[in-house]
Short mmCIF file of C-alpha atoms in Angstrom, two decimals:
data_model
loop_
_atom_site.label_atom_id
_atom_site.label_comp_id
_atom_site.label_asym_id
_atom_site.label_seq_id
_atom_site.Cartn_x
_atom_site.Cartn_y
_atom_site.Cartn_z
CA MET A 1170 295.04 28.70 17.16
CA SER A 1171 298.69 28.13 17.89
CA LEU A 1172 301.19 29.62 15.46
CA ASP A 1173 303.06 27.62 12.84
CA LYS A 1174 306.81 28.09 12.35
CA ASN A 1175 306.29 30.99 9.96
CA GLY A 1176 303.95 32.62 12.47
CA ILE A 1177 306.63 32.44 15.17
CA ALA A 1178 309.18 33.91 12.75
CA LYS A 1179 306.75 36.66 11.76
CA ARG A 1180 306.20 37.63 15.41
CA ILE A 1181 309.96 37.69 16.07
CA ALA A 1182 310.43 39.94 13.04
CA GLN A 1183 308.43 42.56 14.97
CA GLU A 1184 311.35 42.73 17.43
CA LEU A 1185 313.70 43.98 14.70
CA ARG A 1186 314.63 47.65 14.57
CA ASP A 1187 316.09 49.72 11.79
CA GLY A 1188 319.89 49.42 11.76
CA TYR A 1189 320.07 46.21 13.79
CA TYR A 1190 322.87 43.70 13.24
CA VAL A 1191 321.32 40.28 13.84
CA ASN A 1192 322.53 36.68 14.07
CA LEU A 1193 319.87 34.10 13.20
CA GLY A 1194 320.31 30.47 14.24
CA ILE A 1195 319.32 27.38 12.31
CA GLY A 1196 315.64 26.35 11.99
CA ILE A 1197 312.78 28.74 12.84
CA PRO A 1198 315.21 31.67 13.44
CA THR A 1199 316.38 31.47 9.80
CA LEU A 1200 312.77 32.08 8.69
CA VAL A 1201 312.80 35.49 10.42
CA ALA A 1202 314.81 36.80 7.45
CA ASN A 1203 311.71 36.33 5.28
CA PHE A 1204 309.66 38.76 7.39
CA ILE A 1205 311.95 41.78 7.76
CA PRO A 1206 309.55 44.73 7.39
CA GLU A 1207 309.66 46.57 4.08
CA GLY A 1208 311.98 49.57 4.19
CA MET A 1209 313.78 48.44 7.36
CA GLU A 1210 317.51 47.96 7.15
CA VAL A 1211 318.62 44.88 9.09
CA ILE A 1212 322.06 43.35 8.51
CA LEU A 1213 322.38 39.61 9.09
CA GLN A 1214 325.61 38.17 10.46
CA SER A 1215 326.79 34.64 9.84
CA GLU A 1216 329.40 33.48 12.35
CA ASN A 1217 331.51 31.71 9.73
CA GLY A 1218 332.58 35.16 8.56
CA LEU A 1219 329.93 37.15 6.71
CA LEU A 1220 328.20 40.38 7.62
CA GLY A 1221 325.37 41.02 5.17
CA ILE A 1222 323.78 37.69 4.24
CA GLY A 1223 321.71 37.96 1.07
CA PRO A 1224 319.01 35.66 -0.30
CA PHE A 1225 319.78 32.08 -1.32
CA PRO A 1226 321.45 32.03 -4.74
CA SER A 1227 319.96 31.01 -8.06
CA PRO A 1228 321.40 27.66 -9.25
CA ASP A 1229 324.03 29.35 -11.44
CA GLU A 1230 325.06 31.80 -8.70
CA MET A 1231 326.00 29.04 -6.20
CA ASP A 1232 329.54 29.54 -4.91
CA PRO A 1233 331.25 26.90 -2.73
CA ASP A 1234 333.29 29.71 -1.13
CA LEU A 1235 330.13 31.50 0.02
CA ILE A 1236 328.12 29.67 2.67
CA ASN A 1237 326.28 30.44 5.90
CA ALA A 1238 326.89 28.91 9.34
CA GLY A 1239 324.45 26.12 8.45
CA LYS A 1240 326.79 25.30 5.54
CA GLN A 1241 324.14 26.28 2.98
CA THR A 1242 325.06 28.26 -0.12
CA VAL A 1243 324.05 31.92 0.26
CA THR A 1244 324.71 35.28 -1.40
CA ALA A 1245 326.17 38.48 0.05
CA ILE A 1246 324.30 41.80 -0.14
CA PRO A 1247 325.92 44.91 -1.62
CA GLY A 1248 327.92 46.39 1.26
CA ALA A 1249 328.67 42.98 2.80
CA ALA A 1250 331.97 42.16 4.49
CA PHE A 1251 333.93 38.92 4.89
CA PHE A 1252 336.25 38.15 7.80
CA ASP A 1253 337.84 35.25 9.66
CA SER A 1254 336.25 33.20 12.46
CA ALA A 1255 338.22 34.84 15.30
CA SER A 1256 337.12 38.32 14.13
CA SER A 1257 333.58 37.06 13.71
CA PHE A 1258 333.35 35.93 17.31
CA GLY A 1259 335.15 39.09 18.39
CA MET A 1260 332.21 40.92 16.84
CA ILE A 1261 329.80 38.73 18.79
CA ARG A 1262 331.72 38.65 22.09
CA GLY A 1263 332.43 42.37 21.90
CA GLY A 1264 328.71 43.16 21.96
CA HIS A 1265 328.51 44.56 18.43
CA ILE A 1266 325.61 42.29 17.44
CA ASP A 1267 322.26 43.73 18.55
CA LEU A 1268 320.15 40.60 18.55
CA THR A 1269 320.58 36.83 18.46
CA VAL A 1270 317.66 34.55 17.68
CA LEU A 1271 318.10 30.86 18.30
CA GLY A 1272 316.19 27.66 18.97
CA ALA A 1273 316.21 25.68 22.22
CA PHE A 1274 315.24 22.37 23.78
CA GLU A 1275 314.51 24.01 27.14
CA VAL A 1276 314.55 27.45 28.80
CA SER A 1277 314.44 28.00 32.56
CA GLU A 1278 312.76 30.72 34.64
CA LYS A 1279 316.19 32.24 35.19
CA GLY A 1280 316.91 32.53 31.49
CA ASP A 1281 319.16 29.46 31.29
CA ILE A 1282 319.07 27.72 27.93
CA ALA A 1283 319.70 24.11 26.88
CA SER A 1284 320.00 23.68 23.15
CA TRP A 1285 322.95 21.53 22.16
CA LYS A 1286 323.08 18.12 23.75
CA VAL A 1287 320.69 15.35 24.69
CA PRO A 1288 322.48 12.70 26.77
CA GLY A 1289 322.21 9.27 25.20
CA LYS A 1290 321.61 10.79 21.80
CA LEU A 1291 324.26 11.71 19.30
CA ILE A 1292 326.45 14.62 20.33
CA LYS A 1293 327.21 16.91 17.44
CA GLY A 1294 328.76 19.79 19.31
CA MET A 1295 327.74 23.27 20.40
CA GLY A 1296 329.10 25.09 17.36
CA GLY A 1297 328.82 28.82 18.05
CA ALA A 1298 325.74 28.67 20.29
CA MET A 1299 327.60 29.01 23.61
CA ASP A 1300 329.55 32.03 22.36
CA LEU A 1301 326.40 33.67 21.04
CA VAL A 1302 324.28 33.24 24.18
CA ALA A 1303 327.13 34.34 26.45
CA ALA A 1304 327.73 37.57 24.61
CA ALA A 1305 324.82 38.93 22.58
CA LYS A 1306 323.09 41.98 24.07
CA ASN A 1307 319.64 40.58 23.43
CA ILE A 1308 318.70 36.93 23.02
CA ILE A 1309 315.33 35.74 21.78
CA VAL A 1310 314.51 32.05 21.76
CA ALA A 1311 312.22 30.73 19.03
CA MET A 1312 310.72 27.36 19.83
CA GLN A 1313 307.60 25.25 20.29
CA HIS A 1314 306.07 25.70 23.74
CA THR A 1315 306.02 21.92 24.32
CA ASP A 1316 307.96 18.97 22.89
CA LYS A 1317 306.49 16.24 20.67
CA GLU A 1318 305.22 14.35 23.75
CA GLY A 1319 303.51 17.47 25.05
CA ASN A 1320 306.06 18.19 27.81
CA SER A 1321 306.66 21.83 28.58
CA LYS A 1322 309.95 23.33 27.37
CA LEU A 1323 309.61 26.29 29.76
CA LEU A 1324 310.85 24.89 33.06
CA LYS A 1325 311.81 25.91 36.57
CA GLU A 1326 315.26 24.40 35.92
CA CYS A 1327 316.64 23.00 32.68
CA THR A 1328 317.11 19.22 32.78
CA LEU A 1329 319.45 18.98 29.77
CA PRO A 1330 323.10 20.14 29.60
CA LEU A 1331 323.17 23.94 29.42
CA THR A 1332 324.30 26.15 26.56
CA GLY A 1333 324.37 29.24 28.75
CA VAL A 1334 323.04 30.65 32.02
CA ASN A 1335 320.91 33.65 32.80
CA CYS A 1336 320.92 34.94 29.23
CA VAL A 1337 317.53 34.53 27.50
CA LYS A 1338 315.46 37.71 27.57
CA ARG A 1339 312.41 36.78 25.52
CA ILE A 1340 310.81 33.57 24.23
CA VAL A 1341 308.44 33.41 21.28
CA THR A 1342 306.58 30.11 20.96
CA ASP A 1343 303.61 28.77 19.02
CA LEU A 1344 301.43 29.82 22.00
CA ALA A 1345 302.88 32.99 23.49
CA VAL A 1346 305.43 35.76 23.83
CA ILE A 1347 307.08 35.44 27.22
CA ASP A 1348 309.75 37.54 28.95
CA VAL A 1349 312.18 36.16 31.49
CA VAL A 1350 311.85 38.43 34.52
CA GLU A 1351 312.75 38.32 38.21
CA GLY A 1352 310.63 35.48 39.63
CA GLY A 1353 309.59 33.66 36.47
CA PHE A 1354 308.13 33.78 32.98
CA LYS A 1355 306.03 36.87 32.35
CA LEU A 1356 303.27 36.40 29.80
CA ILE A 1357 303.40 39.30 27.35
CA GLU A 1358 301.16 38.19 24.48
CA ARG A 1359 298.97 35.22 23.54
CA ALA A 1360 298.87 33.60 20.08
CA PRO A 1361 295.57 34.42 18.36
CA GLY A 1362 292.75 32.44 19.98
CA VAL A 1363 294.96 30.83 22.63
CA THR A 1364 293.78 31.34 26.23
CA VAL A 1365 295.85 32.23 29.28
CA GLU A 1366 294.73 28.91 30.80
CA GLU A 1367 296.11 26.95 27.83
CA ILE A 1368 299.45 28.76 28.14
CA LYS A 1369 299.53 28.14 31.90
CA LYS A 1370 298.93 24.43 31.32
CA ALA A 1371 301.78 24.26 28.80
CA THR A 1372 304.25 26.13 31.04
CA ALA A 1373 305.97 24.06 33.75
CA GLY A 1374 307.88 27.02 35.22
CA LYS A 1375 306.17 29.86 37.07
CA LEU A 1376 304.01 31.93 34.72
CA ILE A 1377 303.38 35.51 35.77
CA VAL A 1378 300.15 36.96 34.38
CA GLU A 1379 299.36 40.60 34.99
CA GLY A 1380 296.06 42.11 33.86
CA GLU A 1381 294.65 41.58 30.39
CA VAL A 1382 297.13 39.79 28.14
CA PRO A 1383 296.83 41.03 24.54
CA GLU A 1384 296.79 38.80 21.46
CA MET A 1385 299.78 38.85 19.13
CA GLN A 1386 299.30 40.88 15.97
CA VAL A 1387 300.61 38.51 13.30
CA MET B 269 363.28 33.62 0.44
CA ASN B 270 361.59 30.91 -1.55
CA LYS B 271 359.00 28.94 0.37
CA VAL B 272 357.59 27.14 -2.63
CA VAL B 273 357.39 23.37 -2.55
CA LYS B 274 356.41 21.15 -5.47
CA ASP B 275 353.19 19.66 -4.22
CA ALA B 276 351.21 18.41 -1.23
CA TYR B 277 353.43 15.34 -0.83
CA GLU B 278 356.52 17.50 -0.39
CA ALA B 279 354.60 19.98 1.77
CA ILE B 280 353.56 17.42 4.39
CA ARG B 281 357.09 16.07 4.89
CA GLY B 282 357.93 16.01 8.56
CA ILE B 283 354.39 15.33 9.75
CA GLU B 284 354.77 12.26 11.94
CA SER B 285 352.37 9.92 13.68
CA GLY B 286 351.12 11.34 16.97
CA MET B 287 351.61 14.99 16.01
CA THR B 288 349.04 17.75 16.44
CA VAL B 289 347.84 19.23 13.16
CA MET B 290 345.41 22.12 12.63
CA PHE B 291 343.30 22.35 9.48
CA GLY B 292 341.58 25.47 8.14
CA GLY B 293 338.04 25.38 6.81
CA PHE B 294 334.41 25.58 7.90
CA GLY B 295 332.47 22.48 6.86
CA LEU B 296 333.92 21.74 3.43
CA CYS B 297 334.45 25.44 2.68
CA GLY B 298 338.09 26.47 2.42
CA ILE B 299 339.60 23.11 3.41
CA PRO B 300 343.14 22.18 2.25
CA GLU B 301 342.02 19.44 -0.13
CA ASN B 302 345.43 18.60 -1.58
CA CYS B 303 347.16 18.12 1.78
CA LEU B 304 344.24 16.12 3.16
CA LYS B 305 344.52 13.80 0.17
CA ALA B 306 348.28 13.44 0.60
CA LEU B 307 347.85 12.70 4.32
CA ALA B 308 345.17 10.11 3.56
CA GLU B 309 347.60 8.37 1.18
CA SER B 310 350.36 8.35 3.79
CA SER B 311 350.92 5.87 6.59
CA ILE B 312 350.79 8.60 9.28
CA THR B 313 348.51 7.64 12.19
CA ASN B 314 347.45 8.74 15.68
CA LEU B 315 347.08 12.37 14.67
CA ILE B 316 345.52 14.91 16.98
CA CYS B 317 343.47 17.00 14.59
CA ILE B 318 342.21 20.49 15.36
CA SER B 319 339.55 21.75 12.99
CA ASN B 320 336.17 23.41 13.40
CA ASN B 321 334.46 20.42 11.77
CA ALA B 322 335.34 16.84 10.85
CA GLY B 323 334.38 16.80 7.18
CA ILE B 324 331.84 14.37 5.76
CA ASP B 325 332.16 10.60 5.33
CA ASN B 326 334.07 10.54 2.06
CA PHE B 327 335.61 14.02 1.91
CA GLY B 328 337.71 16.40 3.96
CA LEU B 329 338.87 15.16 7.37
CA GLY B 330 336.33 12.35 7.00
CA VAL B 331 338.84 10.54 4.78
CA LEU B 332 341.49 10.53 7.55
CA LEU B 333 338.87 9.20 9.94
CA ARG B 334 337.86 6.39 7.65
CA LYS B 335 341.48 5.34 7.42
CA HIS B 336 341.88 5.46 11.22
CA GLN B 337 344.67 8.03 11.05
CA MET B 338 343.24 10.18 13.81
CA ASN B 339 342.99 9.36 17.49
CA LYS B 340 341.77 12.68 18.78
CA MET B 341 339.65 15.40 17.27
CA ILE B 342 339.27 18.91 18.70
CA ALA B 343 336.31 20.70 17.08
CA SER B 344 333.17 22.73 17.73
CA TYR B 345 330.69 20.83 15.57
CA VAL B 346 331.01 17.32 14.20
CA GLY B 347 327.62 16.45 12.70
CA GLU B 348 327.08 15.13 9.18
CA ASN B 349 329.62 12.32 9.51
CA LYS B 350 328.52 8.71 10.15
CA GLU B 351 332.01 7.20 10.50
CA PHE B 352 332.81 9.90 13.04
CA GLU B 353 329.73 8.91 15.07
CA ARG B 354 330.72 5.27 14.92
CA GLN B 355 334.32 5.81 16.05
CA PHE B 356 333.20 8.24 18.73
CA LEU B 357 330.58 5.88 20.14
CA THR B 358 332.94 2.88 20.15
CA GLY B 359 335.62 4.96 21.87
CA GLU B 360 338.14 4.56 19.02
CA LEU B 361 338.24 8.33 18.67
CA GLU B 362 338.67 10.84 21.48
CA VAL B 363 336.71 14.04 20.96
CA GLU B 364 337.04 17.42 22.63
CA LEU B 365 334.25 19.86 21.83
CA ILE B 366 334.96 23.57 22.23
CA PRO B 367 332.62 26.53 21.63
CA GLN B 368 333.37 27.85 18.16
CA GLY B 369 334.36 31.37 19.16
CA THR B 370 336.53 30.06 21.97
CA LEU B 371 338.22 27.64 19.56
CA ALA B 372 338.92 30.45 17.07
CA GLU B 373 340.24 32.72 19.83
CA ARG B 374 342.38 29.96 21.39
CA ILE B 375 344.04 29.50 18.00
CA ARG B 376 344.42 33.24 17.43
CA ALA B 377 345.87 33.65 20.93
CA GLY B 378 348.23 30.70 20.41
CA GLY B 379 349.57 32.29 17.26
CA ALA B 380 349.85 35.69 18.94
CA GLY B 381 351.80 34.44 21.95
CA ILE B 382 348.95 34.84 24.44
CA PRO B 383 349.03 31.82 26.77
CA ALA B 384 345.60 32.37 28.35
CA PHE B 385 342.58 34.67 28.33
CA PHE B 386 339.05 34.91 29.76
CA VAL B 387 335.74 34.54 27.91
CA PRO B 388 332.12 34.36 29.05
CA ALA B 389 331.22 31.46 26.70
CA GLY B 390 330.71 28.18 28.50
CA TYR B 391 330.37 29.63 31.99
CA GLY B 392 327.90 27.53 33.99
CA THR B 393 328.00 24.72 31.40
CA GLU B 394 330.02 21.52 31.20
CA VAL B 395 332.63 23.46 29.18
CA GLN B 396 333.57 25.28 32.39
CA GLY B 397 334.83 22.09 34.06
CA GLU B 398 337.75 22.86 36.37
CA LYS B 399 338.71 26.08 34.58
CA GLU B 400 339.47 29.20 36.59
CA VAL B 401 336.50 31.58 36.89
CA ARG B 402 336.87 35.32 37.37
CA ILE B 403 334.37 38.15 37.39
CA PHE B 404 335.03 41.05 35.04
CA ASN B 405 332.54 43.94 34.73
CA GLY B 406 330.16 42.00 36.94
CA LYS B 407 330.07 39.02 34.61
CA PRO B 408 331.68 35.60 35.17
CA HIS B 409 334.33 34.50 32.67
CA ILE B 410 336.32 31.29 32.33
CA MET B 411 340.00 30.98 31.55
CA GLU B 412 340.92 29.44 28.22
CA LEU B 413 344.39 28.61 26.91
CA GLY B 414 346.08 29.56 23.65
CA LEU B 415 346.38 26.68 21.22
CA THR B 416 349.24 25.87 18.84
CA ALA B 417 350.13 22.85 16.71
CA ASP B 418 353.13 21.06 15.23
CA PHE B 419 351.74 21.76 11.77
CA ALA B 420 349.00 24.10 10.57
CA ILE B 421 347.55 23.53 7.11
CA VAL B 422 345.54 26.22 5.36
CA LYS B 423 343.99 26.85 1.97
CA ALA B 424 343.89 30.27 0.31
CA LYS B 425 342.64 31.60 -3.00
CA TYR B 426 345.86 33.46 -3.82
CA GLY B 427 349.36 33.16 -2.48
CA ASP B 428 352.79 34.39 -3.48
CA THR B 429 356.24 32.87 -3.28
CA MET B 430 356.93 34.74 -0.01
CA GLY B 431 353.92 33.07 1.62
CA ASN B 432 351.53 36.03 1.63
CA LEU B 433 347.92 34.81 1.42
CA ILE B 434 344.52 36.13 0.36
CA TYR B 435 341.40 34.10 1.14
CA ASN B 436 338.13 34.16 -0.78
CA LYS B 437 334.79 35.14 0.81
CA THR B 438 333.69 32.77 3.61
CA ALA B 439 336.53 30.37 2.74
CA ASN B 440 338.64 32.55 5.05
CA ASN B 441 336.95 31.28 8.26
CA PHE B 442 339.46 29.38 10.44
CA ASN B 443 342.25 29.58 7.87
CA GLN B 444 343.46 33.01 8.91
CA PRO B 445 343.86 32.29 12.65
CA ILE B 446 345.17 28.77 11.98
CA ALA B 447 347.88 30.07 9.65
CA THR B 448 349.43 31.84 12.66
CA ALA B 449 349.40 28.90 15.06
CA GLY B 450 351.54 26.20 13.46
CA ARG B 451 355.18 25.59 14.33
CA ILE B 452 355.27 24.92 10.60
CA THR B 453 352.44 26.35 8.50
CA ILE B 454 351.69 24.91 5.08
CA ALA B 455 349.57 26.90 2.64
CA GLU B 456 348.02 25.45 -0.48
CA VAL B 457 346.61 27.98 -2.89
CA GLU B 458 344.44 28.05 -5.98
CA GLU B 459 346.74 30.55 -7.66
CA LEU B 460 350.40 30.92 -6.77
CA VAL B 461 352.02 34.11 -8.11
CA PRO B 462 355.53 35.60 -7.92
CA TYR B 463 356.04 37.96 -4.96
CA GLY B 464 355.16 41.54 -5.73
CA GLU B 465 352.05 40.62 -7.68
CA LEU B 466 349.61 40.62 -4.77
CA GLU B 467 348.38 44.01 -3.57
CA PRO B 468 349.97 44.45 -0.09
CA ASN B 469 346.80 46.18 1.16
CA HIS B 470 344.78 43.04 0.49
CA ILE B 471 346.96 40.44 2.23
CA HIS B 472 345.09 38.53 4.97
CA THR B 473 348.01 36.40 6.15
CA PRO B 474 351.47 38.03 5.96
CA GLY B 475 354.13 35.64 4.70
CA VAL B 476 355.99 35.49 8.03
CA TYR B 477 353.49 32.92 9.25
CA VAL B 478 353.90 30.57 6.28
CA GLN B 479 356.86 28.21 5.92
CA ARG B 480 355.75 26.19 2.87
CA ILE B 481 353.47 27.08 0.00
CA PHE B 482 352.40 25.31 -3.16
CA GLN B 483 350.08 25.59 -6.11
CA GLY B 484 347.16 23.25 -5.39
CA LYS B 485 345.40 21.33 -8.13
CA GLU B 486 342.13 19.63 -9.03
CA TYR B 487 340.05 21.40 -6.39
CA GLU B 488 336.63 19.82 -6.03
CA LYS B 489 335.24 22.47 -3.65
CA ARG B 490 332.25 20.37 -2.74
CA ILE B 491 329.11 22.03 -1.44
CA GLU B 492 327.61 20.43 1.66
CA PHE B 493 324.09 21.85 1.43
CA ALA B 494 323.37 23.31 -1.99
CA THR B 495 320.48 25.69 -1.33
CA THR B 496 318.84 27.87 -3.95
CA ARG B 497 315.93 30.28 -3.87
CA SER B 498 312.70 28.81 -5.22
#
């Protein structure tokens, strides 16, 4: 059985470590915040100038001066800090953020990522995605293994305009956990009940399979 | 040294058609509502606007768009705005998209007298274009230029008559770097106090950067995506 969005988020949450500063992108990555293991201290950064994102507010707590990078109202945890956009990206560019999780349209064997623009469709802009992928120490992509038409999103080369090159380290999809290594995509784990063959079929780039591939524990 | 002007209409005096104007704010958070309204009521056109976002259809920079007062927009993300899409697709509006951190740093550098610098963001993408590439610490970087403007317009929570500013929470965002990058910087504030009343330790923008300041009024502070916990 392939994972749903919450399943993908739950698996990514296993990558978190105590004391990590983490930037979560819009979509599935945001859901990771719901699965931070009990007792683990993880501080979430929002690139519009907040370190220490808290839960969404109750209706009477909503503050127009307190939003996340997706422009949603949020709260700040005790111990949070606010700062300006240049400082925020200084924090990101300077390598002070341990992990970035973001979505993607395509990822290549070399760790290139395309996530911001589909030619012919409306162009909204890259926001902070190019800065994040160019600078974070560790980048995990959260996405479906294939698009709505069933085409693989794990390719030899990206076909869409790139967000960054040679930067993605790990990909967690509805079917598998995959690492970007020298020579291709290395299969690390399978989603529960999903076979290596099924993953191979859904992966257009080179899939490296070594020995028995364990099932994800989610 | 009194920098106080009466209102937004007096504050925007000197902004002429064709000028480059920077606006603070992220989405609708921390935008200079009073000055945007005054500009929308003016006959100024052909502005080059620099702002992280372009507002929404009927609020923020979206109002200047609807009135065709802008001919170029420099931003990092311009979704959530139908009129923007229309003018962009018909070619009425020129758009330059810049990675958000690069945009913030270009503005900060502009204000700090740094003409150019290197960043990794955008290397190997269409943002690289013809820009100079250099390798530092084994990693390719592209050269980006500092950015300044004829006018910079910011919004702060508190300000004093000397132009010192304190922002509130995530309404700081682009306001702090933008305040440094205008040939003339206008600050509108929710609470204007006599100098000496703000705690010097808490000032985000020292008054040297601000040429005009006024007490704003009737802030709507709209929320783009009101999200609550279930």
